[in-house]
mmCIF file with all atom_site columns, C-alpha atoms in Angstrom:
data_model
loop_
_atom_site.group_PDB
_atom_site.id
_atom_site.type_symbol
_atom_site.label_atom_id
_atom_site.label_alt_id
_atom_site.label_comp_id
_atom_site.label_asym_id
_atom_site.label_entity_id
_atom_site.label_seq_id
_atom_site.pdbx_PDB_ins_code
_atom_site.Cartn_x
_atom_site.Cartn_y
_atom_site.Cartn_z
_atom_site.occupancy
_atom_site.B_iso_or_equiv
_atom_site.pdbx_formal_charge
_atom_site.auth_seq_id
_atom_site.auth_comp_id
_atom_site.auth_asym_id
_atom_site.auth_atom_id
_atom_site.pdbx_PDB_model_num
ATOM 1   C CA . MET A 1 1   ? 106.522 87.267  89.446  1.00 0.00 ? 1   MET A CA 1
ATOM 2   C CA . ALA A 1 2   ? 107.444 90.568  87.822  1.00 0.00 ? 2   ALA A CA 1
ATOM 3   C CA . ASN A 1 3   ? 106.473 89.267  84.359  1.00 0.00 ? 3   ASN A CA 1
ATOM 4   C CA . GLY A 1 4   ? 102.952 88.226  85.303  1.00 0.00 ? 4   GLY A CA 1
ATOM 5   C CA . PRO A 1 5   ? 99.904  90.371  84.572  1.00 0.00 ? 5   PRO A CA 1
ATOM 6   C CA . SER A 1 6   ? 98.880  90.425  88.223  1.00 0.00 ? 6   SER A CA 1
ATOM 7   C CA . ALA A 1 7   ? 102.290 91.476  89.561  1.00 0.00 ? 7   ALA A CA 1
ATOM 8   C CA . PRO A 1 8   ? 101.490 95.212  89.417  1.00 0.00 ? 8   PRO A CA 1
ATOM 9   C CA . ALA A 1 9   ? 98.227  94.549  91.232  1.00 0.00 ? 9   ALA A CA 1
ATOM 10  C CA . PHE A 1 10  ? 100.055 92.585  93.922  1.00 0.00 ? 10  PHE A CA 1
ATOM 11  C CA . LEU A 1 11  ? 102.632 95.341  94.362  1.00 0.00 ? 11  LEU A CA 1
ATOM 12  C CA . PHE A 1 12  ? 99.922  97.993  94.518  1.00 0.00 ? 12  PHE A CA 1
ATOM 13  C CA . ILE A 1 13  ? 97.955  96.025  97.114  1.00 0.00 ? 13  ILE A CA 1
ATOM 14  C CA . ARG A 1 14  ? 101.057 95.361  99.178  1.00 0.00 ? 14  ARG A CA 1
ATOM 15  C CA . ASP A 1 15  ? 101.906 99.047  99.119  1.00 0.00 ? 15  ASP A CA 1
ATOM 16  C CA . ARG A 1 16  ? 98.380  99.936  100.182 1.00 0.00 ? 16  ARG A CA 1
ATOM 17  C CA . LEU A 1 17  ? 98.651  97.583  103.162 1.00 0.00 ? 17  LEU A CA 1
ATOM 18  C CA . VAL A 1 18  ? 101.928 99.123  104.209 1.00 0.00 ? 18  VAL A CA 1
ATOM 19  C CA . PHE A 1 19  ? 100.543 102.610 103.706 1.00 0.00 ? 19  PHE A CA 1
ATOM 20  C CA . ASP A 1 20  ? 97.711  101.761 106.117 1.00 0.00 ? 20  ASP A CA 1
ATOM 21  C CA . TYR A 1 21  ? 100.337 101.277 108.805 1.00 0.00 ? 21  TYR A CA 1
ATOM 22  C CA . ARG A 1 22  ? 101.504 104.887 108.379 1.00 0.00 ? 22  ARG A CA 1
ATOM 23  C CA . ASP A 1 23  ? 99.407  106.114 111.290 1.00 0.00 ? 23  ASP A CA 1
ATOM 24  C CA . VAL A 1 24  ? 100.739 103.383 113.550 1.00 0.00 ? 24  VAL A CA 1
ATOM 25  C CA . CYS A 1 25  ? 104.390 103.684 112.594 1.00 0.00 ? 25  CYS A CA 1
ATOM 26  C CA . GLU A 1 26  ? 105.867 107.097 113.243 1.00 0.00 ? 26  GLU A CA 1
ATOM 27  C CA . GLN A 1 27  ? 109.534 106.418 112.642 1.00 0.00 ? 27  GLN A CA 1
ATOM 28  C CA . LEU A 1 28  ? 111.071 105.371 109.357 1.00 0.00 ? 28  LEU A CA 1
ATOM 29  C CA . CYS A 1 29  ? 112.680 102.216 110.738 1.00 0.00 ? 29  CYS A CA 1
ATOM 30  C CA . PHE A 1 30  ? 109.295 101.023 111.999 1.00 0.00 ? 30  PHE A CA 1
ATOM 31  C CA . ARG A 1 31  ? 107.704 101.735 108.623 1.00 0.00 ? 31  ARG A CA 1
ATOM 32  C CA . ARG A 1 32  ? 110.293 99.578  106.888 1.00 0.00 ? 32  ARG A CA 1
ATOM 33  C CA . GLY A 1 33  ? 109.694 96.811  109.401 1.00 0.00 ? 33  GLY A CA 1
ATOM 34  C CA . ALA A 1 34  ? 105.951 97.078  108.885 1.00 0.00 ? 34  ALA A CA 1
ATOM 35  C CA . ALA A 1 35  ? 106.396 96.223  105.211 1.00 0.00 ? 35  ALA A CA 1
ATOM 36  C CA . ALA A 1 36  ? 108.129 92.978  106.128 1.00 0.00 ? 36  ALA A CA 1
ATOM 37  C CA . LEU A 1 37  ? 105.616 92.233  108.883 1.00 0.00 ? 37  LEU A CA 1
ATOM 38  C CA . VAL A 1 38  ? 102.802 92.473  106.353 1.00 0.00 ? 38  VAL A CA 1
ATOM 39  C CA . THR A 1 39  ? 104.405 90.947  103.290 1.00 0.00 ? 39  THR A CA 1
ATOM 40  C CA . VAL A 1 40  ? 106.211 87.895  104.657 1.00 0.00 ? 40  VAL A CA 1
ATOM 41  C CA . PRO A 1 41  ? 103.386 86.294  106.707 1.00 0.00 ? 41  PRO A CA 1
ATOM 42  C CA . THR A 1 42  ? 100.780 86.919  104.033 1.00 0.00 ? 42  THR A CA 1
ATOM 43  C CA . CYS A 1 43  ? 103.085 85.467  101.369 1.00 0.00 ? 43  CYS A CA 1
ATOM 44  C CA . MET A 1 44  ? 103.604 82.427  103.569 1.00 0.00 ? 44  MET A CA 1
ATOM 45  C CA . LEU A 1 45  ? 99.852  81.985  103.946 1.00 0.00 ? 45  LEU A CA 1
ATOM 46  C CA . ALA A 1 46  ? 99.266  82.501  100.217 1.00 0.00 ? 46  ALA A CA 1
ATOM 47  C CA . GLY A 1 47  ? 101.703 79.778  99.226  1.00 0.00 ? 47  GLY A CA 1
ATOM 48  C CA . CYS A 1 48  ? 104.551 81.868  97.823  1.00 0.00 ? 48  CYS A CA 1
ATOM 49  C CA . PHE A 1 49  ? 107.217 79.889  99.697  1.00 0.00 ? 49  PHE A CA 1
ATOM 50  C CA . TRP A 1 50  ? 105.671 76.414  99.506  1.00 0.00 ? 50  TRP A CA 1
ATOM 51  C CA . PRO A 1 51  ? 102.648 74.847  97.798  1.00 0.00 ? 51  PRO A CA 1
ATOM 52  C CA . VAL A 1 52  ? 99.406  75.867  99.436  1.00 0.00 ? 52  VAL A CA 1
ATOM 53  C CA . GLU A 1 53  ? 98.276  72.247  99.187  1.00 0.00 ? 53  GLU A CA 1
ATOM 54  C CA . LEU A 1 54  ? 100.747 71.344  101.978 1.00 0.00 ? 54  LEU A CA 1
ATOM 55  C CA . MET A 1 55  ? 98.877  73.509  104.476 1.00 0.00 ? 55  MET A CA 1
ATOM 56  C CA . PRO A 1 56  ? 95.832  72.378  106.462 1.00 0.00 ? 56  PRO A CA 1
ATOM 57  C CA . GLU A 1 57  ? 92.474  72.859  104.766 1.00 0.00 ? 57  GLU A CA 1
ATOM 58  C CA . PHE A 1 58  ? 91.413  75.783  106.958 1.00 0.00 ? 58  PHE A CA 1
ATOM 59  C CA . LEU A 1 59  ? 94.593  77.669  106.020 1.00 0.00 ? 59  LEU A CA 1
ATOM 60  C CA . GLN A 1 60  ? 94.009  76.897  102.347 1.00 0.00 ? 60  GLN A CA 1
ATOM 61  C CA . LYS A 1 61  ? 90.589  78.518  102.623 1.00 0.00 ? 61  LYS A CA 1
ATOM 62  C CA . ALA A 1 62  ? 91.983  81.459  104.606 1.00 0.00 ? 62  ALA A CA 1
ATOM 63  C CA . ALA A 1 63  ? 94.560  82.044  101.868 1.00 0.00 ? 63  ALA A CA 1
ATOM 64  C CA . TYR A 1 64  ? 91.815  83.272  99.539  1.00 0.00 ? 64  TYR A CA 1
ATOM 65  C CA . PHE A 1 65  ? 91.239  86.266  101.832 1.00 0.00 ? 65  PHE A CA 1
ATOM 66  C CA . ILE A 1 66  ? 94.605  87.778  100.891 1.00 0.00 ? 66  ILE A CA 1
ATOM 67  C CA . PRO A 1 67  ? 95.535  89.154  97.475  1.00 0.00 ? 67  PRO A CA 1
ATOM 68  C CA . GLN A 1 68  ? 98.743  87.181  97.004  1.00 0.00 ? 68  GLN A CA 1
ATOM 69  C CA . ARG A 1 69  ? 96.772  83.930  96.724  1.00 0.00 ? 69  ARG A CA 1
ATOM 70  C CA . TRP A 1 70  ? 94.716  85.326  93.857  1.00 0.00 ? 70  TRP A CA 1
ATOM 71  C CA . ALA A 1 71  ? 97.825  86.665  92.111  1.00 0.00 ? 71  ALA A CA 1
ATOM 72  C CA . LEU A 1 72  ? 99.608  83.311  92.440  1.00 0.00 ? 72  LEU A CA 1
ATOM 73  C CA . ASP A 1 73  ? 96.546  81.397  91.268  1.00 0.00 ? 73  ASP A CA 1
ATOM 74  C CA . CYS A 1 74  ? 96.330  83.697  88.258  1.00 0.00 ? 74  CYS A CA 1
ATOM 75  C CA . LEU A 1 75  ? 99.991  83.111  87.391  1.00 0.00 ? 75  LEU A CA 1
ATOM 76  C CA . VAL A 1 76  ? 99.661  79.338  87.766  1.00 0.00 ? 76  VAL A CA 1
ATOM 77  C CA . LYS A 1 77  ? 96.655  79.266  85.442  1.00 0.00 ? 77  LYS A CA 1
ATOM 78  C CA . LEU A 1 78  ? 98.527  81.345  82.867  1.00 0.00 ? 78  LEU A CA 1
ATOM 79  C CA . GLN A 1 79  ? 101.454 78.921  83.057  1.00 0.00 ? 79  GLN A CA 1
ATOM 80  C CA . GLU A 1 80  ? 99.026  76.053  82.486  1.00 0.00 ? 80  GLU A CA 1
ATOM 81  C CA . GLY A 1 81  ? 98.111  77.642  79.173  1.00 0.00 ? 81  GLY A CA 1
ATOM 82  C CA . ARG A 1 82  ? 94.819  79.319  79.953  1.00 0.00 ? 82  ARG A CA 1
ATOM 83  C CA . SER A 1 83  ? 93.977  82.454  78.058  1.00 0.00 ? 83  SER A CA 1
ATOM 84  C CA . PHE A 1 84  ? 94.202  85.857  79.674  1.00 0.00 ? 84  PHE A CA 1
ATOM 85  C CA . GLY A 1 85  ? 90.484  86.378  79.029  1.00 0.00 ? 85  GLY A CA 1
ATOM 86  C CA . SER A 1 86  ? 89.569  83.399  81.194  1.00 0.00 ? 86  SER A CA 1
ATOM 87  C CA . LEU A 1 87  ? 91.135  85.036  84.244  1.00 0.00 ? 87  LEU A CA 1
ATOM 88  C CA . TYR A 1 88  ? 88.857  88.056  84.455  1.00 0.00 ? 88  TYR A CA 1
ATOM 89  C CA . TRP A 1 89  ? 87.445  86.838  87.797  1.00 0.00 ? 89  TRP A CA 1
ATOM 90  C CA . HIS A 1 90  ? 90.928  86.743  89.366  1.00 0.00 ? 90  HIS A CA 1
ATOM 91  C CA . LEU A 1 91  ? 91.785  90.175  88.026  1.00 0.00 ? 91  LEU A CA 1
ATOM 92  C CA . LEU A 1 92  ? 88.461  91.580  89.199  1.00 0.00 ? 92  LEU A CA 1
ATOM 93  C CA . ILE A 1 93  ? 89.087  90.284  92.724  1.00 0.00 ? 93  ILE A CA 1
ATOM 94  C CA . LEU A 1 94  ? 92.619  91.729  92.690  1.00 0.00 ? 94  LEU A CA 1
ATOM 95  C CA . LEU A 1 95  ? 91.195  95.053  91.574  1.00 0.00 ? 95  LEU A CA 1
ATOM 96  C CA . ALA A 1 96  ? 88.645  94.890  94.401  1.00 0.00 ? 96  ALA A CA 1
ATOM 97  C CA . PHE A 1 97  ? 91.455  94.291  96.914  1.00 0.00 ? 97  PHE A CA 1
ATOM 98  C CA . ALA A 1 98  ? 93.400  97.231  95.497  1.00 0.00 ? 98  ALA A CA 1
ATOM 99  C CA . LEU A 1 99  ? 90.389  99.533  95.557  1.00 0.00 ? 99  LEU A CA 1
ATOM 100 C CA . THR A 1 100 ? 89.476  98.526  99.112  1.00 0.00 ? 100 THR A CA 1
ATOM 101 C CA . PHE A 1 101 ? 92.964  99.115  100.471 1.00 0.00 ? 101 PHE A CA 1
ATOM 102 C CA . PHE A 1 102 ? 93.293  102.353 98.507  1.00 0.00 ? 102 PHE A CA 1
ATOM 103 C CA . LEU A 1 103 ? 90.030  103.697 99.928  1.00 0.00 ? 103 LEU A CA 1
ATOM 104 C CA . LEU A 1 104 ? 91.064  102.701 103.445 1.00 0.00 ? 104 LEU A CA 1
ATOM 105 C CA . ALA A 1 105 ? 94.362  104.497 103.009 1.00 0.00 ? 105 ALA A CA 1
ATOM 106 C CA . VAL A 1 106 ? 92.668  107.612 101.626 1.00 0.00 ? 106 VAL A CA 1
ATOM 107 C CA . TYR A 1 107 ? 90.224  107.639 104.524 1.00 0.00 ? 107 TYR A CA 1
ATOM 108 C CA . LYS A 1 108 ? 92.946  107.231 107.138 1.00 0.00 ? 108 LYS A CA 1
ATOM 109 C CA . PHE A 1 109 ? 95.149  109.774 105.401 1.00 0.00 ? 109 PHE A CA 1
ATOM 110 C CA . SER A 1 110 ? 92.347  112.332 105.201 1.00 0.00 ? 110 SER A CA 1
ATOM 111 C CA . ARG A 1 111 ? 91.524  111.873 108.884 1.00 0.00 ? 111 ARG A CA 1
ATOM 112 C CA . SER A 1 112 ? 95.135  112.224 109.953 1.00 0.00 ? 112 SER A CA 1
ATOM 113 C CA . GLN A 1 113 ? 96.311  115.538 111.322 1.00 0.00 ? 113 GLN A CA 1
ATOM 114 C CA . GLN A 1 114 ? 99.823  114.813 110.105 1.00 0.00 ? 114 GLN A CA 1
ATOM 115 C CA . SER A 1 115 ? 98.926  114.616 106.423 1.00 0.00 ? 115 SER A CA 1
ATOM 116 C CA . GLY A 1 116 ? 101.060 117.681 105.651 1.00 0.00 ? 116 GLY A CA 1
ATOM 117 C CA . GLN A 1 117 ? 104.192 115.858 106.771 1.00 0.00 ? 117 GLN A CA 1
ATOM 118 C CA . PHE A 1 118 ? 103.798 113.131 104.156 1.00 0.00 ? 118 PHE A CA 1
ATOM 119 C CA . ILE A 1 119 ? 103.591 115.508 101.227 1.00 0.00 ? 119 ILE A CA 1
#
């Protein structure tokens, strides 16, 4: 997945999700666990570990509400031979996910009284 064009977007979005847990997790060991608690279930739902077609239809539809599904769909279409220009919709949605999670993290970080400890 590291060679795909949407891999940086996926990593950025994943990091934003984990960063949102900063207020909840105060100790380092809990922060590391939060990354796994976010990444693994959402990757399972997106179809990273098995084909999404094996899941029930309602889970297939729910998979499109997480960024990994869009990143995987983008990679599959590139492997099928589609041009990079035909995937602008996927990349736009990934960018929207990244921007949304980034703005949430900035808002939570600016409202936190412990912001000086992070820097």
